């Protein structure tokens, strides 16, 4: 072992300049690989967080305007979603597990003892909490009894609770004023970006004498395996609405639909391709360093022909020569590779606050699993770099080597 270490250090000393230049190429390749992997992870993490802030297995619908004539109707008709559409979709589309509707009541303030919040509230059904991934930190969300009994209750965000009451912890169970009526705060929630207030849809409809039109509908789906099935479910939902509102089922403008589940599946595939592309680019960059290491080992073999010949003459086996050359190659690659790993991780940590604030990345760093993968890539790269020089070394004939001075 000590002889092997001494031989490796001697090889590096004899080729200092060439070794340093090649090492820089290896370090640069690994550095770029780490930075690219960290950046890709930041994009993927941001995508996952965005997906978790809303229900990905859902289809969201908004009112639209027809672009095709249908059964004597001209194009340009405004198709408005209604609360009755909710039951029709639930009954006729098998993949639908829940339907949530909401309408926005704006133009008034929600007034608390300390301050007020403008923008009104959203009138919703209980399913809104699940479809929009709203997490209650105190109290509860709107429930079915609120809907049935037309209760004047309200759920507010933590930020609004702190603004209205001076302290979010004091808001639960208290009352606020809206539409000249008192509403009891039954829940406080947190969300990555939503700050809306929520009241029971039926209560709002009874107070305003609403006509049943809604601003948005969210259809939650289950048991769908791929984007083809997701698009089929979307077509079925559109067909139900087309029959109820009498527009062409092929008219995509009549009702605006965002199929979040289909988009989620496609974006998930894009994230896989992104990771694959990063690895390909990084490995191609690393190949530059591998070629350099291989060249060093070829030079080393050529300069040590006499030494290799002596070792062969006194009984050294070809596998001993191969192990020595491969070990030297792996050591050179690993030393400079780890320099690249450390530099890449340091740069990611340095730029992390900037990338998160300005570029929309989320935790653009590399973890232990990636470091292990890169380490394995280094070992394989070093072995490949030394393989052909090692094979060439085994072909040295002792008689010719000893004759070569």
C-alpha positions as a Python dict, from the first residue, in 0.01 Angstrom:
ca = {
    (1, 'X'): (0, 0, 0),
    (2, 'X'): (275, 245, 97),
    (3, 'X'): (465, 161, -221),
    (4, 'X'): (154, 233, -426),
    (5, 'X'): (103, 569, -254),
    (6, 'X'): (469, 658, -311),
    (7, 'X'): (446, 566, -679),
    (8, 'X'): (132, 776, -726),
    (9, 'X'): (287, 1081, -558),
    (10, 'X'): (602, 1038, -767),
    (11, 'X'): (393, 1030, -1086),
    (12, 'X'): (220, 1354, -990),
    (13, 'X'): (553, 1523, -902),
    (14, 'X'): (707, 1421, -1233),
    (15, 'X'): (416, 1575, -1426),
    (16, 'X'): (321, 1874, -1209),
    (17, 'X'): (223, 2121, -1478),
    (18, 'X'): (35, 1869, -1689),
    (19, 'X'): (-138, 1726, -1382),
    (20, 'X'): (-252, 2071, -1263),
    (21, 'X'): (-393, 2164, -1605),
    (22, 'X'): (-576, 1834, -1630),
    (23, 'X'): (-696, 1867, -1271),
    (24, 'X'): (-843, 2207, -1349),
    (25, 'X'): (-1039, 2051, -1635),
    (26, 'X'): (-1169, 1777, -1403),
    (27, 'X'): (-1254, 2025, -1126),
    (28, 'X'): (-1432, 2253, -1374),
    (29, 'X'): (-1640, 1965, -1510),
    (30, 'X'): (-1749, 1858, -1160),
    (31, 'X'): (-1803, 2221, -1058),
    (32, 'X'): (-2040, 2276, -1351),
    (33, 'X'): (-2218, 1947, -1281),
    (34, 'X'): (-2280, 2044, -916),
    (35, 'X'): (-2402, 2394, -1007),
    (36, 'X'): (-2634, 2260, -1277),
    (37, 'X'): (-2772, 1991, -1046),
    (38, 'X'): (-2831, 2246, -771),
    (39, 'X'): (-3007, 2483, -1010),
    (40, 'X'): (-3221, 2200, -1146),
    (41, 'X'): (-3313, 2097, -793),
    (42, 'X'): (-3414, 2456, -718),
    (43, 'X'): (-3650, 2453, -1016),
    (44, 'X'): (-3797, 2114, -918),
    (45, 'X'): (-3842, 2219, -554),
    (46, 'X'): (-4019, 2537, -659),
    (47, 'X'): (-4247, 2335, -888),
    (48, 'X'): (-4332, 2094, -605),
    (49, 'X'): (-4409, 2379, -366),
    (50, 'X'): (-4630, 2550, -622),
    (51, 'X'): (-4811, 2221, -681),
    (52, 'X'): (-4862, 2160, -310),
    (53, 'X'): (-5018, 2504, -260),
    (54, 'X'): (-5318, 2400, -470),
    (55, 'X'): (-5487, 2073, -551),
    (56, 'X'): (-5310, 1919, -849),
    (57, 'X'): (-5572, 1649, -913),
    (58, 'X'): (-5841, 1897, -1005),
    (59, 'X'): (-5998, 2079, -1297),
    (60, 'X'): (-6086, 2445, -1257),
    (61, 'X'): (-6357, 2615, -1460),
    (62, 'X'): (-6461, 2974, -1530),
    (63, 'X'): (-6739, 3131, -1736),
    (64, 'X'): (-6660, 3211, -2098),
    (65, 'X'): (-6799, 3334, -2430),
    (66, 'X'): (-6898, 3104, -2715),
    (67, 'X'): (-6691, 3119, -3032),
    (68, 'X'): (-6909, 2883, -3239),
    (69, 'X'): (-7277, 2905, -3338),
    (70, 'X'): (-7492, 2621, -3203),
    (71, 'X'): (-7856, 2514, -3263),
    (72, 'X'): (-7961, 2855, -3391),
    (73, 'X'): (-7761, 3047, -3129),
    (74, 'X'): (-7503, 3289, -3259),
    (75, 'X'): (-7149, 3294, -3132),
    (76, 'X'): (-7048, 3549, -2871),
    (77, 'X'): (-7295, 3432, -2604),
    (78, 'X'): (-7178, 3458, -2245),
    (79, 'X'): (-7195, 3121, -2072),
    (80, 'X'): (-7214, 3164, -1693),
    (81, 'X'): (-7153, 2880, -1452),
    (82, 'X'): (-7430, 2807, -1201),
    (83, 'X'): (-7440, 2637, -865),
    (84, 'X'): (-7675, 2374, -1013),
    (85, 'X'): (-7394, 2264, -1246),
    (86, 'X'): (-7215, 2127, -942),
    (87, 'X'): (-7464, 1842, -886),
    (88, 'X'): (-7486, 1760, -1258),
    (89, 'X'): (-7110, 1717, -1291),
    (90, 'X'): (-7089, 1507, -972),
    (91, 'X'): (-7366, 1276, -1092),
    (92, 'X'): (-7262, 1231, -1457),
    (93, 'X'): (-6880, 1218, -1455),
    (94, 'X'): (-6754, 903, -1283),
    (95, 'X'): (-6400, 1027, -1213),
    (96, 'X'): (-6526, 1327, -1018),
    (97, 'X'): (-6508, 1289, -640),
    (98, 'X'): (-6590, 1644, -529),
    (99, 'X'): (-6699, 1974, -676),
    (100, 'X'): (-6642, 2311, -511),
    (101, 'X'): (-6792, 2639, -624),
    (102, 'X'): (-6707, 2991, -524),
    (103, 'X'): (-6809, 3343, -606),
    (104, 'X'): (-6632, 3662, -506),
    (105, 'X'): (-6820, 3934, -320),
    (106, 'X'): (-6609, 4248, -344),
    (107, 'X'): (-6664, 4619, -303),
    (108, 'X'): (-6690, 4628, 76),
    (109, 'X'): (-6462, 4607, 376),
    (110, 'X'): (-6426, 4352, 654),
    (111, 'X'): (-6396, 4555, 974),
    (112, 'X'): (-6237, 4440, 1297),
    (113, 'X'): (-6174, 4616, 1629),
    (114, 'X'): (-5825, 4729, 1525),
    (115, 'X'): (-5839, 4780, 1148),
    (116, 'X'): (-6017, 4674, 830),
    (117, 'X'): (-5944, 4465, 521),
    (118, 'X'): (-6071, 4563, 176),
    (119, 'X'): (-6169, 4333, -107),
    (120, 'X'): (-6468, 4152, 45),
    (121, 'X'): (-6473, 3772, 70),
    (122, 'X'): (-6532, 3451, -124),
    (123, 'X'): (-6858, 3258, -80),
    (124, 'X'): (-6771, 2888, -94),
    (125, 'X'): (-6867, 2531, -13),
    (126, 'X'): (-6671, 2314, 236),
    (127, 'X'): (-6481, 2136, -45),
    (128, 'X'): (-6295, 2458, -118),
    (129, 'X'): (-6060, 2382, 170),
    (130, 'X'): (-5949, 2053, 19),
    (131, 'X'): (-5934, 2155, -346),
    (132, 'X'): (-5728, 2467, -268),
    (133, 'X'): (-5513, 2303, 4),
    (134, 'X'): (-5606, 2554, 273),
    (135, 'X'): (-5451, 2462, 609),
    (136, 'X'): (-5635, 2576, 921),
    (137, 'X'): (-5402, 2666, 1205),
    (138, 'X'): (-5685, 2749, 1445),
    (139, 'X'): (-6052, 2659, 1443),
    (140, 'X'): (-6203, 2507, 1129),
    (141, 'X'): (-6314, 2577, 774),
    (142, 'X'): (-6669, 2621, 649),
    (143, 'X'): (-6863, 2297, 712),
    (144, 'X'): (-7186, 2144, 585),
    (145, 'X'): (-7387, 2263, 886),
    (146, 'X'): (-7285, 2620, 806),
    (147, 'X'): (-7420, 2562, 456),
    (148, 'X'): (-7745, 2402, 573),
    (149, 'X'): (-7820, 2650, 854),
    (150, 'X'): (-7713, 2963, 663),
    (151, 'X'): (-7473, 3059, 940),
    (152, 'X'): (-7294, 3393, 934),
    (153, 'X'): (-6945, 3260, 994),
    (154, 'X'): (-6616, 3357, 834),
    (155, 'X'): (-6269, 3207, 791),
    (156, 'X'): (-5981, 3451, 758),
    (157, 'X'): (-5610, 3429, 686),
    (158, 'X'): (-5356, 3463, 965),
    (159, 'X'): (-5224, 3791, 821),
    (160, 'X'): (-5571, 3943, 806),
    (161, 'X'): (-5648, 3817, 1157),
    (162, 'X'): (-5339, 3996, 1289),
    (163, 'X'): (-5441, 4314, 1105),
    (164, 'X'): (-5806, 4308, 1218),
    (165, 'X'): (-5743, 4218, 1583),
    (166, 'X'): (-5384, 4324, 1642),
    (167, 'X'): (-5299, 3965, 1732),
    (168, 'X'): (-5402, 3661, 1523),
    (169, 'X'): (-5447, 3450, 1840),
    (170, 'X'): (-5725, 3681, 1961),
    (171, 'X'): (-5936, 3649, 1647),
    (172, 'X'): (-6089, 3302, 1688),
    (173, 'X'): (-6447, 3321, 1818),
    (174, 'X'): (-6467, 3698, 1780),
    (175, 'X'): (-6682, 3892, 1535),
    (176, 'X'): (-6613, 4116, 1237),
    (177, 'X'): (-6843, 4342, 1038),
    (178, 'X'): (-6909, 4294, 666),
    (179, 'X'): (-7206, 4399, 449),
    (180, 'X'): (-7345, 4573, 761),
    (181, 'X'): (-7375, 4237, 936),
    (182, 'X'): (-7179, 4057, 1206),
    (183, 'X'): (-6983, 3743, 1116),
    (184, 'X'): (-6824, 3507, 1367),
    (185, 'X'): (-6462, 3406, 1305),
    (186, 'X'): (-6458, 3025, 1319),
    (187, 'X'): (-6124, 2957, 1154),
    (188, 'X'): (-5781, 3102, 1082),
    (189, 'X'): (-5575, 2955, 802),
    (190, 'X'): (-5238, 2984, 639),
    (191, 'X'): (-5153, 2957, 271),
    (192, 'X'): (-4848, 3035, 64),
    (193, 'X'): (-5013, 3315, -129),
    (194, 'X'): (-5389, 3329, -62),
    (195, 'X'): (-5528, 3580, 187),
    (196, 'X'): (-5897, 3571, 95),
    (197, 'X'): (-6172, 3546, 356),
    (198, 'X'): (-6436, 3272, 318),
    (199, 'X'): (-6806, 3254, 410),
    (200, 'X'): (-7075, 2990, 338),
    (201, 'X'): (-7206, 3018, -16),
    (202, 'X'): (-7569, 2960, 88),
    (203, 'X'): (-7551, 3234, 351),
    (204, 'X'): (-7423, 3486, 100),
    (205, 'X'): (-7683, 3379, -158),
    (206, 'X'): (-7966, 3419, 96),
    (207, 'X'): (-7845, 3763, 206),
    (208, 'X'): (-7803, 3899, -147),
    (209, 'X'): (-8086, 3705, -313),
    (210, 'X'): (-7831, 3568, -557),
    (211, 'X'): (-7930, 3417, -890),
    (212, 'X'): (-7711, 3106, -855),
    (213, 'X'): (-7432, 3223, -1084),
    (214, 'X'): (-7080, 3149, -963),
    (215, 'X'): (-6738, 3282, -1059),
    (216, 'X'): (-6537, 2963, -1035),
    (217, 'X'): (-6585, 2587, -1006),
    (218, 'X'): (-6321, 2334, -902),
    (219, 'X'): (-6373, 1969, -991),
    (220, 'X'): (-6164, 1720, -792),
    (221, 'X'): (-6087, 1394, -975),
    (222, 'X'): (-5971, 1053, -854),
    (223, 'X'): (-5849, 730, -1011),
    (224, 'X'): (-5682, 893, -1313),
    (225, 'X'): (-5349, 742, -1413),
    (226, 'X'): (-5226, 953, -1704),
    (227, 'X'): (-5282, 1273, -1900),
    (228, 'X'): (-5497, 1092, -2158),
    (229, 'X'): (-5752, 998, -1892),
    (230, 'X'): (-5729, 1349, -1747),
    (231, 'X'): (-5812, 1503, -2084),
    (232, 'X'): (-6100, 1255, -2132),
    (233, 'X'): (-6244, 1360, -1796),
    (234, 'X'): (-6211, 1724, -1899),
    (235, 'X'): (-6406, 1650, -2218),
    (236, 'X'): (-6679, 1479, -2015),
    (237, 'X'): (-6710, 1779, -1784),
    (238, 'X'): (-6731, 2013, -2082),
    (239, 'X'): (-6997, 1789, -2243),
    (240, 'X'): (-7216, 1808, -1931),
    (241, 'X'): (-7194, 2187, -1928),
    (242, 'X'): (-7251, 2204, -2305),
    (243, 'X'): (-7575, 2008, -2267),
    (244, 'X'): (-7696, 2221, -1976),
    (245, 'X'): (-7605, 2558, -2132),
    (246, 'X'): (-7656, 2463, -2497),
    (247, 'X'): (-7323, 2530, -2660),
    (248, 'X'): (-7103, 2323, -2889),
    (249, 'X'): (-6904, 2065, -2686),
    (250, 'X'): (-6606, 2139, -2910),
    (251, 'X'): (-6617, 2510, -2825),
    (252, 'X'): (-6324, 2556, -2588),
    (253, 'X'): (-6403, 2926, -2535),
    (254, 'X'): (-6754, 2872, -2400),
    (255, 'X'): (-6616, 2760, -2064),
    (256, 'X'): (-6257, 2824, -1966),
    (257, 'X'): (-6098, 2510, -1823),
    (258, 'X'): (-5760, 2463, -1658),
    (259, 'X'): (-5684, 2094, -1624),
    (260, 'X'): (-5437, 2112, -1336),
    (261, 'X'): (-5391, 1736, -1322),
    (262, 'X'): (-5294, 1705, -1689),
    (263, 'X'): (-5060, 2002, -1648),
    (264, 'X'): (-4911, 1845, -1335),
    (265, 'X'): (-4836, 1518, -1518),
    (266, 'X'): (-4677, 1697, -1813),
    (267, 'X'): (-4469, 1923, -1590),
    (268, 'X'): (-4359, 1620, -1388),
    (269, 'X'): (-4229, 1462, -1708),
    (270, 'X'): (-4054, 1788, -1794),
    (271, 'X'): (-3878, 1783, -1454),
    (272, 'X'): (-3750, 1431, -1528),
    (273, 'X'): (-3615, 1546, -1866),
    (274, 'X'): (-3459, 1850, -1700),
    (275, 'X'): (-3265, 1633, -1455),
    (276, 'X'): (-3159, 1402, -1737),
    (277, 'X'): (-3041, 1695, -1949),
    (278, 'X'): (-2840, 1836, -1659),
    (279, 'X'): (-2663, 1505, -1603),
    (280, 'X'): (-2588, 1471, -1976),
    (281, 'X'): (-2444, 1824, -1997),
    (282, 'X'): (-2243, 1774, -1679),
    (283, 'X'): (-2102, 1440, -1786),
    (284, 'X'): (-2007, 1576, -2129),
    (285, 'X'): (-1824, 1859, -1953),
    (286, 'X'): (-1656, 1603, -1729),
    (287, 'X'): (-1539, 1409, -2035),
    (288, 'X'): (-1300, 1693, -2111),
    (289, 'X'): (-1121, 1626, -1785),
    (290, 'X'): (-1132, 1249, -1839),
    (291, 'X'): (-952, 1285, -2170),
    (292, 'X'): (-687, 1495, -1998),
    (293, 'X'): (-635, 1240, -1722),
    (294, 'X'): (-611, 965, -1981),
    (295, 'X'): (-343, 1160, -2168),
    (296, 'X'): (-144, 1202, -1847),
    (297, 'X'): (-158, 830, -1781),
    (298, 'X'): (-46, 753, -2138),
    (299, 'X'): (253, 984, -2090),
    (300, 'X'): (321, 823, -1753),
    (301, 'X'): (318, 476, -1907),
    (302, 'X'): (551, 584, -2187),
    (303, 'X'): (797, 741, -1943),
    (304, 'X'): (791, 434, -1718),
    (305, 'X'): (842, 167, -1982),
    (306, 'X'): (1178, 68, -1832),
    (307, 'X'): (1031, 50, -1479),
    (308, 'X'): (733, -155, -1598),
    (309, 'X'): (967, -388, -1785),
    (310, 'X'): (1173, -450, -1470),
    (311, 'X'): (859, -523, -1269),
    (312, 'X'): (740, -765, -1535),
    (313, 'X'): (1083, -934, -1544),
    (314, 'X'): (1084, -999, -1169),
    (315, 'X'): (737, -1153, -1176),
    (316, 'X'): (479, -874, -1162),
    (317, 'X'): (152, -990, -1312),
    (318, 'X'): (-47, -783, -1566),
    (319, 'X'): (-326, -730, -1312),
    (320, 'X'): (-75, -564, -1074),
    (321, 'X'): (24, -318, -1346),
    (322, 'X'): (-343, -248, -1430),
    (323, 'X'): (-432, -190, -1063),
    (324, 'X'): (-147, 57, -1024),
    (325, 'X'): (-234, 260, -1334),
    (326, 'X'): (-608, 260, -1257),
    (327, 'X'): (-545, 363, -897),
    (328, 'X'): (-328, 654, -1006),
    (329, 'X'): (-597, 767, -1248),
    (330, 'X'): (-876, 741, -990),
    (331, 'X'): (-672, 931, -729),
    (332, 'X'): (-596, 1221, -964),
    (333, 'X'): (-958, 1240, -1078),
    (334, 'X'): (-1096, 1217, -723),
    (335, 'X'): (-867, 1479, -571),
    (336, 'X'): (-948, 1745, -826),
    (337, 'X'): (-1308, 1628, -853),
    (338, 'X'): (-1366, 1693, -486),
    (339, 'X'): (-1219, 2039, -528),
    (340, 'X'): (-1490, 2095, -789),
    (341, 'X'): (-1759, 1953, -558),
    (342, 'X'): (-1661, 2183, -270),
    (343, 'X'): (-1638, 2487, -497),
    (344, 'X'): (-1976, 2413, -656),
    (345, 'X'): (-2151, 2362, -322),
    (346, 'X'): (-1992, 2678, -181),
    (347, 'X'): (-2112, 2883, -479),
    (348, 'X'): (-2468, 2746, -445),
    (349, 'X'): (-2477, 2835, -76),
    (350, 'X'): (-2344, 3183, -156),
    (351, 'X'): (-2602, 3245, -430),
    (352, 'X'): (-2891, 3069, -254),
    (353, 'X'): (-3054, 3387, -110),
    (354, 'X'): (-3028, 3567, -443),
    (355, 'X'): (-3165, 3274, -645),
    (356, 'X'): (-3457, 3226, -407),
    (357, 'X'): (-3552, 3595, -392),
    (358, 'X'): (-3486, 3705, -749),
    (359, 'X'): (-3506, 3396, -971),
    (360, 'X'): (-3784, 3194, -808),
    (361, 'X'): (-3567, 2896, -712),
    (362, 'X'): (-3641, 2698, -398),
    (363, 'X'): (-3347, 2555, -200),
    (364, 'X'): (-3108, 2535, -500),
    (365, 'X'): (-2855, 2309, -329),
    (366, 'X'): (-2734, 1950, -355),
    (367, 'X'): (-2792, 1688, -87),
    (368, 'X'): (-2597, 1382, 25),
    (369, 'X'): (-2755, 1154, -235),
    (370, 'X'): (-2637, 1378, -518),
    (371, 'X'): (-2289, 1401, -364),
    (372, 'X'): (-2276, 1020, -353),
    (373, 'X'): (-2384, 1000, -716),
    (374, 'X'): (-2117, 1250, -819),
    (375, 'X'): (-1858, 1057, -619),
    (376, 'X'): (-1949, 739, -804),
    (377, 'X'): (-1928, 930, -1131),
    (378, 'X'): (-1578, 1044, -1031),
    (379, 'X'): (-1463, 691, -956),
    (380, 'X'): (-1602, 558, -1283),
    (381, 'X'): (-1451, 851, -1473),
    (382, 'X'): (-1112, 795, -1316),
    (383, 'X'): (-1123, 424, -1394),
    (384, 'X'): (-1220, 490, -1755),
    (385, 'X'): (-943, 747, -1789),
    (386, 'X'): (-681, 497, -1676),
    (387, 'X'): (-821, 189, -1846),
    (388, 'X'): (-657, 221, -2188),
    (389, 'X'): (-318, 336, -2055),
    (390, 'X'): (-330, 42, -1813),
    (391, 'X'): (-402, -201, -2097),
    (392, 'X'): (-115, -52, -2294),
    (393, 'X'): (116, -97, -1994),
    (394, 'X'): (40, -470, -1976),
    (395, 'X'): (156, -509, -2336),
    (396, 'X'): (508, -392, -2254),
    (397, 'X'): (749, -683, -2317),
    (398, 'X'): (1018, -713, -2048),
    (399, 'X'): (1304, -780, -2295),
    (400, 'X'): (1221, -476, -2511),
    (401, 'X'): (1161, -258, -2204),
    (402, 'X'): (1496, -348, -2050),
    (403, 'X'): (1665, -276, -2380),
    (404, 'X'): (1498, 68, -2395),
    (405, 'X'): (1720, 314, -2206),
}
